[in-house]
CSV table of C-alpha atoms and ligand atoms in Angstrom, one decimal:
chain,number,residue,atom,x,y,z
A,12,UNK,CA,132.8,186.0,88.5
A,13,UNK,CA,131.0,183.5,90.8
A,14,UNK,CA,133.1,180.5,89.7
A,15,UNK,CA,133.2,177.6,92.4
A,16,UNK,CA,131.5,180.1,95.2
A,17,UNK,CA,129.1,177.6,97.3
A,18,UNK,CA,125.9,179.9,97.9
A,19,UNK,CA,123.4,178.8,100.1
A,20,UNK,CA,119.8,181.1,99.2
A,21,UNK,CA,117.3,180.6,102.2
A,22,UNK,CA,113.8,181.2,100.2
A,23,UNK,CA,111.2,182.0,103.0
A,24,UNK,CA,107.0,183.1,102.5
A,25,UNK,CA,106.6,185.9,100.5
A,26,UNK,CA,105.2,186.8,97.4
A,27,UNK,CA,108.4,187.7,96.2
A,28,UNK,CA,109.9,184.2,96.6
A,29,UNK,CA,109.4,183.4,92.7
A,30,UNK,CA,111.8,186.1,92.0
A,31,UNK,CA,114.2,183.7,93.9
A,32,UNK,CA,114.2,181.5,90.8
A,33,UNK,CA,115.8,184.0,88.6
A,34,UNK,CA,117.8,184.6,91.2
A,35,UNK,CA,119.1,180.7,91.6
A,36,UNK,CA,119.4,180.8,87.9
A,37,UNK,CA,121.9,183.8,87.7
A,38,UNK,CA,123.8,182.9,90.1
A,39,UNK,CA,124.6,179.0,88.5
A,40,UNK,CA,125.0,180.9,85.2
A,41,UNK,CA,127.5,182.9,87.0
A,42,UNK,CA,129.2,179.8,88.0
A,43,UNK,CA,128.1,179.7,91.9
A,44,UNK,CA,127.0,176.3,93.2
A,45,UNK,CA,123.8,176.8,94.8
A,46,UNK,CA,122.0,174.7,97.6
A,47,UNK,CA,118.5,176.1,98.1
A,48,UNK,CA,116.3,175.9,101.5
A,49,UNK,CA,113.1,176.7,102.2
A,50,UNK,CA,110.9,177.5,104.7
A,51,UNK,CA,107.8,175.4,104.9
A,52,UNK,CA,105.6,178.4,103.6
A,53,UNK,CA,108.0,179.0,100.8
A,54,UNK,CA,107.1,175.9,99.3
A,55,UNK,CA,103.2,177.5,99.0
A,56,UNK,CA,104.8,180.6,96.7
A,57,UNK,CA,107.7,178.9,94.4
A,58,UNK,CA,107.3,175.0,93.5
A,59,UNK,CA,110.7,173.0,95.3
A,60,UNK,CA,110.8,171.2,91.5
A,61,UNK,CA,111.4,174.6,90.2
A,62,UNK,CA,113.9,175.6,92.8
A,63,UNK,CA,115.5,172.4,92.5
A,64,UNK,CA,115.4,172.4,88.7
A,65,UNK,CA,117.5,175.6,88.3
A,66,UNK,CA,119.8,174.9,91.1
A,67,UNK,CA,120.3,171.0,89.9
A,68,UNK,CA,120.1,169.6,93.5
A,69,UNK,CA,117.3,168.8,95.6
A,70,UNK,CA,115.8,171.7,98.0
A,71,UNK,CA,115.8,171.2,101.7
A,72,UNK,CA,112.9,171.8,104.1
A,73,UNK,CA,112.6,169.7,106.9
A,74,UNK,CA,115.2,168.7,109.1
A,75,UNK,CA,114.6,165.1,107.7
A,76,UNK,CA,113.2,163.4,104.5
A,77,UNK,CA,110.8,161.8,106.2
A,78,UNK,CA,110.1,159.0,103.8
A,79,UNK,CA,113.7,157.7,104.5
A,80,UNK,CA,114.9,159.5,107.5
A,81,UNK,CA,117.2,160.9,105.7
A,82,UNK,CA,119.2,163.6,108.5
A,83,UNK,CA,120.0,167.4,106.1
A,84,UNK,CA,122.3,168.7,108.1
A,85,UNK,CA,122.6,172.0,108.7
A,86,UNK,CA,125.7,171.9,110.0
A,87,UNK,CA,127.6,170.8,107.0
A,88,UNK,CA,125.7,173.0,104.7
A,89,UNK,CA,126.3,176.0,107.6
A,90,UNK,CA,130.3,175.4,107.1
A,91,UNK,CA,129.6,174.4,102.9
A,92,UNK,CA,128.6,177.7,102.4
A,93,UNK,CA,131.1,180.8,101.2
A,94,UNK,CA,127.3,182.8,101.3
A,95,UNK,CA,124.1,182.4,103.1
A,96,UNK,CA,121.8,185.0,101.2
A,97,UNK,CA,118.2,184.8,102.4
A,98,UNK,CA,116.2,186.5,99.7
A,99,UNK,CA,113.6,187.2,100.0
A,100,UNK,CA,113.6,187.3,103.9
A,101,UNK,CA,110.1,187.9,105.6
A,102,UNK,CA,109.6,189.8,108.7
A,103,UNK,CA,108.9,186.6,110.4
A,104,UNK,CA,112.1,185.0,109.7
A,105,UNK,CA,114.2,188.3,110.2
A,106,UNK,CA,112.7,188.5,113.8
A,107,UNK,CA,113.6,184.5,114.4
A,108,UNK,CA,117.1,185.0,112.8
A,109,UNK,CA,117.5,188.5,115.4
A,110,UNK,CA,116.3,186.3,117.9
A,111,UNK,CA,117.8,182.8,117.8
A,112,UNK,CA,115.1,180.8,117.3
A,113,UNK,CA,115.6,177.4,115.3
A,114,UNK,CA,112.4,176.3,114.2
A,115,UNK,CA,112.9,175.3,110.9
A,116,UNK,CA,115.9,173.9,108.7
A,117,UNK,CA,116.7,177.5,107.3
A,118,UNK,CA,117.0,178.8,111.1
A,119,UNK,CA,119.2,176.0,112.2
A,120,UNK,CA,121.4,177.0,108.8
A,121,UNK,CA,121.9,180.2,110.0
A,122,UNK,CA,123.0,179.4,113.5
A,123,UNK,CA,125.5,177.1,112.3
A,124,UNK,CA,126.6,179.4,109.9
A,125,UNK,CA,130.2,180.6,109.7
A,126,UNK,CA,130.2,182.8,106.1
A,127,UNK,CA,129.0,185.8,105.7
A,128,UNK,CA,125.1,186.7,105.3
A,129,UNK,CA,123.4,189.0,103.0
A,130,UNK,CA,119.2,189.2,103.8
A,131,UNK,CA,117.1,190.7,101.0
A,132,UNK,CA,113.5,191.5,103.4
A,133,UNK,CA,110.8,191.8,101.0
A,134,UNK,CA,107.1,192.5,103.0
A,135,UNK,CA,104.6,195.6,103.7
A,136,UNK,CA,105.2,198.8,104.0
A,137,UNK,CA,104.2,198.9,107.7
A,138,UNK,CA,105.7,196.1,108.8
A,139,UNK,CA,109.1,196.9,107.0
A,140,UNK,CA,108.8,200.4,108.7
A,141,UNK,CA,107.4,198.7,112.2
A,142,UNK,CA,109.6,199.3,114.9
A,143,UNK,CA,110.2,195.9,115.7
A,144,UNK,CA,111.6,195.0,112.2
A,145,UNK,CA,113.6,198.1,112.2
A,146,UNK,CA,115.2,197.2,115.4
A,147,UNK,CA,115.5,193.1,114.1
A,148,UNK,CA,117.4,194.8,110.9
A,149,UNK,CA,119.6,196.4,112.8
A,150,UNK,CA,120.5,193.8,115.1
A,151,UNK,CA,121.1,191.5,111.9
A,152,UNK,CA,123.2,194.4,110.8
A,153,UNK,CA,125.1,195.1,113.9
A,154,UNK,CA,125.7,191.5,113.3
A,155,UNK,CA,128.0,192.1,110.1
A,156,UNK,CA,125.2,190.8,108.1
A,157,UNK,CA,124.4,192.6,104.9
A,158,UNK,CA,120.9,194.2,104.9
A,159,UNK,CA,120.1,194.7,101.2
A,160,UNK,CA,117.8,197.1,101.2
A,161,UNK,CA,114.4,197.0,99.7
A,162,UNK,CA,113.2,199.5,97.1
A,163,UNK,CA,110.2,201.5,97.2
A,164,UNK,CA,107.7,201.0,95.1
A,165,UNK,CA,104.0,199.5,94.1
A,166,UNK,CA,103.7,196.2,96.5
A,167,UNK,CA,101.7,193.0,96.2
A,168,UNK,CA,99.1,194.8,98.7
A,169,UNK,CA,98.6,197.3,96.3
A,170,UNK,CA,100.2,199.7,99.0
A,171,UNK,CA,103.0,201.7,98.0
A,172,UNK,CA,106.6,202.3,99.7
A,173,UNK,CA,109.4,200.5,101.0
A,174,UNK,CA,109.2,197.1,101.3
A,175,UNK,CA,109.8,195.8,97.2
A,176,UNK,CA,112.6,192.6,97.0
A,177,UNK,CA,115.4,194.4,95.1
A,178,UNK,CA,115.9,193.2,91.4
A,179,UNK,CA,117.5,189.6,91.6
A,180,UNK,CA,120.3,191.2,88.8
A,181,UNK,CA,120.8,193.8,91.5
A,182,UNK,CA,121.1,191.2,93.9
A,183,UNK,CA,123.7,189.2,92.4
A,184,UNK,CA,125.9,192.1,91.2
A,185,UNK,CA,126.0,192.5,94.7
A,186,UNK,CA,127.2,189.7,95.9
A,187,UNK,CA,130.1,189.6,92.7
A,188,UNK,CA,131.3,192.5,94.1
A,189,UNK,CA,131.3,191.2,97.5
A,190,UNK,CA,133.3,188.5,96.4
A,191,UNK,CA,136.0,190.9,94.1
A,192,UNK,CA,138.0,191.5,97.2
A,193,UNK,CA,140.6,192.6,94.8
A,194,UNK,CA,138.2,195.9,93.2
A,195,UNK,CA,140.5,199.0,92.9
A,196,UNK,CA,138.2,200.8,95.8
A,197,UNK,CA,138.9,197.8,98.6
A,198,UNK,CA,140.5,199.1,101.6
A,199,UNK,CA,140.3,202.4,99.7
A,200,UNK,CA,138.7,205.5,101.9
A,201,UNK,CA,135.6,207.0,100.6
A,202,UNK,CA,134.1,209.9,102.6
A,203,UNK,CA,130.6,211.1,100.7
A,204,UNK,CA,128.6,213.9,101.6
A,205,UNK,CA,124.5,213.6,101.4
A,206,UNK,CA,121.5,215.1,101.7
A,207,UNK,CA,120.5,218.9,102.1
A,208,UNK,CA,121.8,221.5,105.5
A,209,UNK,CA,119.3,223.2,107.7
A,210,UNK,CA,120.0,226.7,108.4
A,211,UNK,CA,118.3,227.8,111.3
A,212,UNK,CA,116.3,231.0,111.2
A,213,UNK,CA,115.0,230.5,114.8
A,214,UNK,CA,114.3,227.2,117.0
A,215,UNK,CA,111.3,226.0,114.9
A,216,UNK,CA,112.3,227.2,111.4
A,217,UNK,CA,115.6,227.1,108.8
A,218,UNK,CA,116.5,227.5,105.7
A,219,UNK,CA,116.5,224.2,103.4
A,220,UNK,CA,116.6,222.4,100.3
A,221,UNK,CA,114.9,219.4,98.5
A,222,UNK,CA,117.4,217.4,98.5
A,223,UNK,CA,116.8,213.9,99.5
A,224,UNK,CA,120.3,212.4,99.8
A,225,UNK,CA,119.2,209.4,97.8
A,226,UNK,CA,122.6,210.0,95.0
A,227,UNK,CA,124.8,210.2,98.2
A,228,UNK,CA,123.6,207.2,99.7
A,229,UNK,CA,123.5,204.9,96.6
A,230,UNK,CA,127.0,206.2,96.0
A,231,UNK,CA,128.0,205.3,99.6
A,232,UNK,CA,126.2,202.0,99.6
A,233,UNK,CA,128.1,201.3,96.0
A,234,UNK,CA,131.6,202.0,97.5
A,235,UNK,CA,131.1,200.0,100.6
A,236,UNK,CA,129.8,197.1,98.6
A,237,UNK,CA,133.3,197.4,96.7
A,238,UNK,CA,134.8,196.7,99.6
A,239,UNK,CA,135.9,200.6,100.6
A,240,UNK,CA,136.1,202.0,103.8
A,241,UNK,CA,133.2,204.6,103.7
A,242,UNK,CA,132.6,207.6,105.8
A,243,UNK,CA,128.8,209.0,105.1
A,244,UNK,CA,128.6,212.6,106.1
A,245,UNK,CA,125.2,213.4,106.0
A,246,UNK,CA,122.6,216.5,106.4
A,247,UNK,CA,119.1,215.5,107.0
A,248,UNK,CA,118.4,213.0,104.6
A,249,UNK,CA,114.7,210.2,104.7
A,250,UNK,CA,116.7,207.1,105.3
A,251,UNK,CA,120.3,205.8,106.5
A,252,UNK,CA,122.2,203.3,104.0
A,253,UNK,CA,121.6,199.6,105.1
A,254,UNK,CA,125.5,198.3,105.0
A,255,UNK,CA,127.1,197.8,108.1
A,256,UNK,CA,130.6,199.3,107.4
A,257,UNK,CA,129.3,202.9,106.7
A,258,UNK,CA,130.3,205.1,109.1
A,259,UNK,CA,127.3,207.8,109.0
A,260,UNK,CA,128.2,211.1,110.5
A,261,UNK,CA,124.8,213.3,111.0
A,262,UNK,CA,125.2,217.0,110.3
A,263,UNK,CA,122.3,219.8,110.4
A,264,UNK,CA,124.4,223.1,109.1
A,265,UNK,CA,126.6,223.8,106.5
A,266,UNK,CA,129.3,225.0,109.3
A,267,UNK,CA,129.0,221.5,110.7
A,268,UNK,CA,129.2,219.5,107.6
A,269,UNK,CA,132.1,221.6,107.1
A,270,UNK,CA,133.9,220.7,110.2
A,271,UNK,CA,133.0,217.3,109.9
A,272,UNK,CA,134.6,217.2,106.3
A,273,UNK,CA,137.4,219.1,107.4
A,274,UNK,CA,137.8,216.2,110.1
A,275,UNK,CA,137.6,213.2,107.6
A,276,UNK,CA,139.1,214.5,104.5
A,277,UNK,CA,143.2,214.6,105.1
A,278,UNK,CA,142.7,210.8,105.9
A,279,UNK,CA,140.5,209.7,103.4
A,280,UNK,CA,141.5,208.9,99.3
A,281,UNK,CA,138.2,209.8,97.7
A,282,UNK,CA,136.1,212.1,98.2
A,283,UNK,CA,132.4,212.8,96.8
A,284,UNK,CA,130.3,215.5,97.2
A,285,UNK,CA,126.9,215.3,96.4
A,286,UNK,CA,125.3,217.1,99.1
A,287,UNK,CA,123.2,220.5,98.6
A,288,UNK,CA,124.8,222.6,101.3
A,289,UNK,CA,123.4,226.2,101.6
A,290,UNK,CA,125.6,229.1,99.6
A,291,UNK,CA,123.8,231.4,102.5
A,292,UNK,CA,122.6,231.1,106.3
A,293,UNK,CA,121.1,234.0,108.4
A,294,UNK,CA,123.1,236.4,110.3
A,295,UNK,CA,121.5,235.7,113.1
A,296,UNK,CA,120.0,233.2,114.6
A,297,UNK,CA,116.9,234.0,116.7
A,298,UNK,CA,116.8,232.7,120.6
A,299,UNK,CA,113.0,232.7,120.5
A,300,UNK,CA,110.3,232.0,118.0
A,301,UNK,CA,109.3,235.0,116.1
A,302,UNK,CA,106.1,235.6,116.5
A,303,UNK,CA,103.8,237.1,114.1
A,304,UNK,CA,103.2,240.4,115.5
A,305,UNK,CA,106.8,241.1,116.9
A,306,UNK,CA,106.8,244.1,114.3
A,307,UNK,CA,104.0,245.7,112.1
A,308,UNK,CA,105.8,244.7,109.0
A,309,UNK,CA,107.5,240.8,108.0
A,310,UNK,CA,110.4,240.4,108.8
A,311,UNK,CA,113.4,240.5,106.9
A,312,UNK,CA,116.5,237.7,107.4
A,313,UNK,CA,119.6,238.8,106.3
A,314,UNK,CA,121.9,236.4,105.2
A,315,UNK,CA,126.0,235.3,104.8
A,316,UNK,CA,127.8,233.7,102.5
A,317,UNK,CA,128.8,229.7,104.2
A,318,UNK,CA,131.9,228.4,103.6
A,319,UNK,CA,132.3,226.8,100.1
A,320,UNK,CA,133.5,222.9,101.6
A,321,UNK,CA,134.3,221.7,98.6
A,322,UNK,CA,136.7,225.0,97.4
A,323,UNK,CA,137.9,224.5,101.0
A,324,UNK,CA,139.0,220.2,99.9
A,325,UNK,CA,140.0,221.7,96.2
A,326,UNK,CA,142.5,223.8,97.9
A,327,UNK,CA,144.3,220.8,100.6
A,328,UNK,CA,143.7,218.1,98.2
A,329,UNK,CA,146.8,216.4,97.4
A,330,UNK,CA,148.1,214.5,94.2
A,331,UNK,CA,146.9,210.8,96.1
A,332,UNK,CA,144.0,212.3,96.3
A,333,UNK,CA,140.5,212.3,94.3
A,334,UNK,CA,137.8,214.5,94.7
A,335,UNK,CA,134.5,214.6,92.8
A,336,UNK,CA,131.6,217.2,92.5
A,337,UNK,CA,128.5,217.4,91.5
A,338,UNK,CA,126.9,220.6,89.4
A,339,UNK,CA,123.0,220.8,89.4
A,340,UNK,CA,122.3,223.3,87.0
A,341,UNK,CA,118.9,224.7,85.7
A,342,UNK,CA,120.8,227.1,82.6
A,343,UNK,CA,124.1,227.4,81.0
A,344,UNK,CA,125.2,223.5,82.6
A,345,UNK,CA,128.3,222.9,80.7
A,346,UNK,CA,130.1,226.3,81.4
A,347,UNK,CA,128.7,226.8,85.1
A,348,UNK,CA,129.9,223.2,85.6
A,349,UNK,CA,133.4,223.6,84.2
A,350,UNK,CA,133.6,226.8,86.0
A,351,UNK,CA,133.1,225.1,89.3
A,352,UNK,CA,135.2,222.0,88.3
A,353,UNK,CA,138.2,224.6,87.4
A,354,UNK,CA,137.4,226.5,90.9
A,355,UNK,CA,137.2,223.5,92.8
A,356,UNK,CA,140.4,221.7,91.7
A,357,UNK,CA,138.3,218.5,90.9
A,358,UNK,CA,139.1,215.5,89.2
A,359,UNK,CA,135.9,215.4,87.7
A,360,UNK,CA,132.7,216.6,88.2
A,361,UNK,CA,129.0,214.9,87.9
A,362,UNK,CA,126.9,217.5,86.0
A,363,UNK,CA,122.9,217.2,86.4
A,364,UNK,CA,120.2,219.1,84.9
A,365,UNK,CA,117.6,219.6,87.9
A,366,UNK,CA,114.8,220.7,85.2
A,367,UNK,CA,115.4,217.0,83.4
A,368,UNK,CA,111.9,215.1,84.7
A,369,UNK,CA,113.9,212.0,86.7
A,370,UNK,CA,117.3,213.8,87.3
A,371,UNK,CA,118.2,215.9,90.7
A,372,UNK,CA,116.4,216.4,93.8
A,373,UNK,CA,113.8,213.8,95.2
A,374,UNK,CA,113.7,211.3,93.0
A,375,UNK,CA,115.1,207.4,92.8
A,376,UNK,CA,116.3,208.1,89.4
A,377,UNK,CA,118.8,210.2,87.4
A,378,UNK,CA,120.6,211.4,84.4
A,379,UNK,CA,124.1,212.7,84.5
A,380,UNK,CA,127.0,213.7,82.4
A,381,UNK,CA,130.7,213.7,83.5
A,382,UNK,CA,133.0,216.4,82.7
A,383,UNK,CA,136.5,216.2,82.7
A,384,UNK,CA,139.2,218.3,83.0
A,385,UNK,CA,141.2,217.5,80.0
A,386,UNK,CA,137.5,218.6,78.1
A,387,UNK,CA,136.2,214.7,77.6
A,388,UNK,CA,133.4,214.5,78.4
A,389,UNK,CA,130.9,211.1,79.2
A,390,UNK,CA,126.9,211.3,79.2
A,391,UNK,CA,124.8,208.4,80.7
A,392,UNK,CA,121.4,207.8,80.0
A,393,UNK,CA,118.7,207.9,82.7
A,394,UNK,CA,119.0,205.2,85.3
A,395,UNK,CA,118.2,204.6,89.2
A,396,UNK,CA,120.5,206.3,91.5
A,397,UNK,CA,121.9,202.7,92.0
A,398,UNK,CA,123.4,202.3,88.7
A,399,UNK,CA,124.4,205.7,88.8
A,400,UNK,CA,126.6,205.2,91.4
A,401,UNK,CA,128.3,202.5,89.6
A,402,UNK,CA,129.1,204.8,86.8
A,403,UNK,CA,130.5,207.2,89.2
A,404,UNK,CA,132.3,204.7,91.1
A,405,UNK,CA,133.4,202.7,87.6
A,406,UNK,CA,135.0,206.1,86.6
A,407,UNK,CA,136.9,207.0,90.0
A,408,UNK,CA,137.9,202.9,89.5
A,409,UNK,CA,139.0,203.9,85.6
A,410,UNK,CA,141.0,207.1,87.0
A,411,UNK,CA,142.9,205.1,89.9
A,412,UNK,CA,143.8,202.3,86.8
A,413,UNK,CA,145.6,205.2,84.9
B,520,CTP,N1,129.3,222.8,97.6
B,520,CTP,C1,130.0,222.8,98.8
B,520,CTP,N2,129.8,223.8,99.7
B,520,CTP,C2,128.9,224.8,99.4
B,520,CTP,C3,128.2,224.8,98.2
B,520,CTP,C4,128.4,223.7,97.3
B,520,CTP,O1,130.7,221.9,99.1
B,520,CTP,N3,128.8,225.8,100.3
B,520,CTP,C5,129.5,221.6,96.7
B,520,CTP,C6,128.3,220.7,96.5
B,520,CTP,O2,128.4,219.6,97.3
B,520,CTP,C7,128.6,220.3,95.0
B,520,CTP,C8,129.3,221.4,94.4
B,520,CTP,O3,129.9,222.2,95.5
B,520,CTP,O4,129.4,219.1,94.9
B,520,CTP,C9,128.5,222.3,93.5
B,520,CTP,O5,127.4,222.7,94.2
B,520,CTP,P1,126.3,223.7,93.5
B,520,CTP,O6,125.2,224.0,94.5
B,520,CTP,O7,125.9,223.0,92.2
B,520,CTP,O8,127.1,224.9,93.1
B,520,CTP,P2,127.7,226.2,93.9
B,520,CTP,O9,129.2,226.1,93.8
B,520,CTP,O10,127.0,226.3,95.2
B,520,CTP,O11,127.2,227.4,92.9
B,520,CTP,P3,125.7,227.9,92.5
B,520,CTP,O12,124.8,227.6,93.7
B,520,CTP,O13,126.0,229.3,92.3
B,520,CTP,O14,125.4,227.1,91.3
């Protein structure tokens, strides 16, 4: 997959930089010729004779070897490269890289750099979540650089939350799939839906759901890594997908997701809806906060029906077009989720049990089966929201192939 691609990996000082070993060796496996540099701190987490081992050429730190004078120049190994991936990237190099500075032969790399760059951060919690990072990641990004977003999880400080060095097999599926310009979804356009809607009771309270958008955002990340053109249409959702070429529209409502879908969707090929949009929102919508002891008794909220989007999509889609649900069910999931594939005109639809521990709402994993309409049916075992995305996206693939 990686045959003859020239892959510079810039290792820099973190605990995570061991994990860059398995990543030099699956990338040579993969056929890539890898050069590795390291910061000088590096060389105090991962061994150069290890680095250098598994990528069969000598590492590069200084500017010079300075028992020969040897000059490593980083501008033939800036214009070498097809990649620079600098995994795992601190939050000290991210902030040199957003800034310019060249102190160091990785630095220098990067600013003479004409390929692309994917940066893996791997660090804290607090400082991945600091403002300053935050604001260095998105410069990168606004860059065209590929943020590869860390997971959450237990870290080397013992704390726990974002901030974990993604999986080095995640890594390099990611950068295979960068390379497969020719994937059936390149150029193709995606619009996703995410995340819960807000329906506002009054100005300090709504109507909501659990939803986290995490499915909606893996499946958006996915597509865009394929190369697609991908339009995230999102409700409230914890965290905004790290790739560059997602187009993220915010939406609070079900009415406004609904106008925003009705916007994207005659111009798009695909469409996936995983969002949890409210079947109901108040009639009315109160100007003021209700207080407590507006009436002797609580009050009651009457609600309407919202617009069903996807029945809305079912009913414009054309033959050129796809469009996939999803059915979280707590009872009866097969038949309620062919009932709503049949209503909905879908090509398929992702059925999820939200009782399974590790499926549905919240969580980083889940466990899905696809329903068809011809009555074939495909279950997948529990995964992360990651690879579920790739099965959803390897089906959509199989279905434009037929
Ligand atoms: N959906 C939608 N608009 C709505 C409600 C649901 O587009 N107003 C979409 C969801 O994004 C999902 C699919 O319809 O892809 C199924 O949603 P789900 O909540 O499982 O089912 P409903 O059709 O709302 O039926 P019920 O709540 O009765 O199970």
């Amino acid at each position: 997959m990686l045959q003859g691609k020239h892959i510079v990996l810039g290792v820099t000082g973190s605990i995570a930089a061991y994990k860059a070993a398995l990543l030099v060796r699956g990338l040579v496996k993969a056929g890539a010729e890898v050069r590795v540099v390291m910061t000088p701190l590096a060389k105090a987490f991962i061994t150069p004779l290890t680095m250098a081992t598994l990528s069969k050429h000598p590492i590069m730190v200084d500017f010079y070897q300075p028992e020969n004078g040897d000059w490593n120049s980083h501008v033939s190994l800036g214009l070498w490269a097809d990649l620079l991936l600098i995994a795992p990237a601190t939050a000290n190099t991210i902030a040199k890289m957003a800034n310019g500075i060249a102190d160091n032969l990785l630095l220098t790399t990067y600013l003479s750099a004409k390929c692309p760059v994917m940066i893996a951060p791997a660090m804290d919690v607090d400082m991945f979540q600091h403002e300053a990072t935050q604001n260095n990641l998105h410069l990168l990004q606004q860059r065209g650089h590929q943020i590869i977003a860390p997971k959450e999880g237990e870290l080397a400080s013992g704390l726990v939350g974002a901030g974990r060095f993604e999986e080095p097999e995640i890594i390099i599926q990611q950068i295979e799939t960068f390379f497969s310009k020719e994937g059936k979804l390149h150029g193709k356009k995606i619009m996703v839906t995410a995340g819960p809607t807000f329906e506002p009771i009054d100005p300090v309270r709504f109507i909501g759901n659990y939803s986290s958008g995490k499915m909606g955002i893996a499946l958006a990340e996915e597509a865009a890594a394929r190369g697609a053109d991908v339009t995230l249409i999102c409700g409230a959702i914890e965290s905004y997908p790290s790739y560059s070429n997602i187009k993220v529209v915010k939406t609070k409502t079900a009415k406004e997701m609904e106008t925003a879908c009705l916007q994207h969707f005659s111009d798009c090929d695909i469409a996936i809806k995983a969002a949890a949009v409210a079947d109901f929102t108040p009639m009315e919508v109160a100007e003021q906060k209700i207080k407590k002891h507006d009436s002797e008794e609580a009050p009651i909220i009457r609600l309407k029906p919202t617009t069903d989007i996807l029945a809305t999509l079912g009913k414009l889609k054309t033959d050129h077009q796809i469009l996939v649900g999803f059915a979280l069910e707590t009872e009866k999931h097969r038949e309620h989720a062919l009932q709503k594939m049949a209503a909905k005109n879908l090509n398929f639809i992702v059925l999820n049990d939200a009782k399974t521990p590790g499926a549905g709402f919240g969580c980083n994993t889940n466990e899905i089966t696809i329903l068809f309409p011809d009555g074939k049916e495909q279950h997948f075992d529990k995964k992360s929201k990651h690879l579920v995305a790739q099965d959803i996206l390897n089906t959509i693939e199989n279905l434009l192939s037929n």
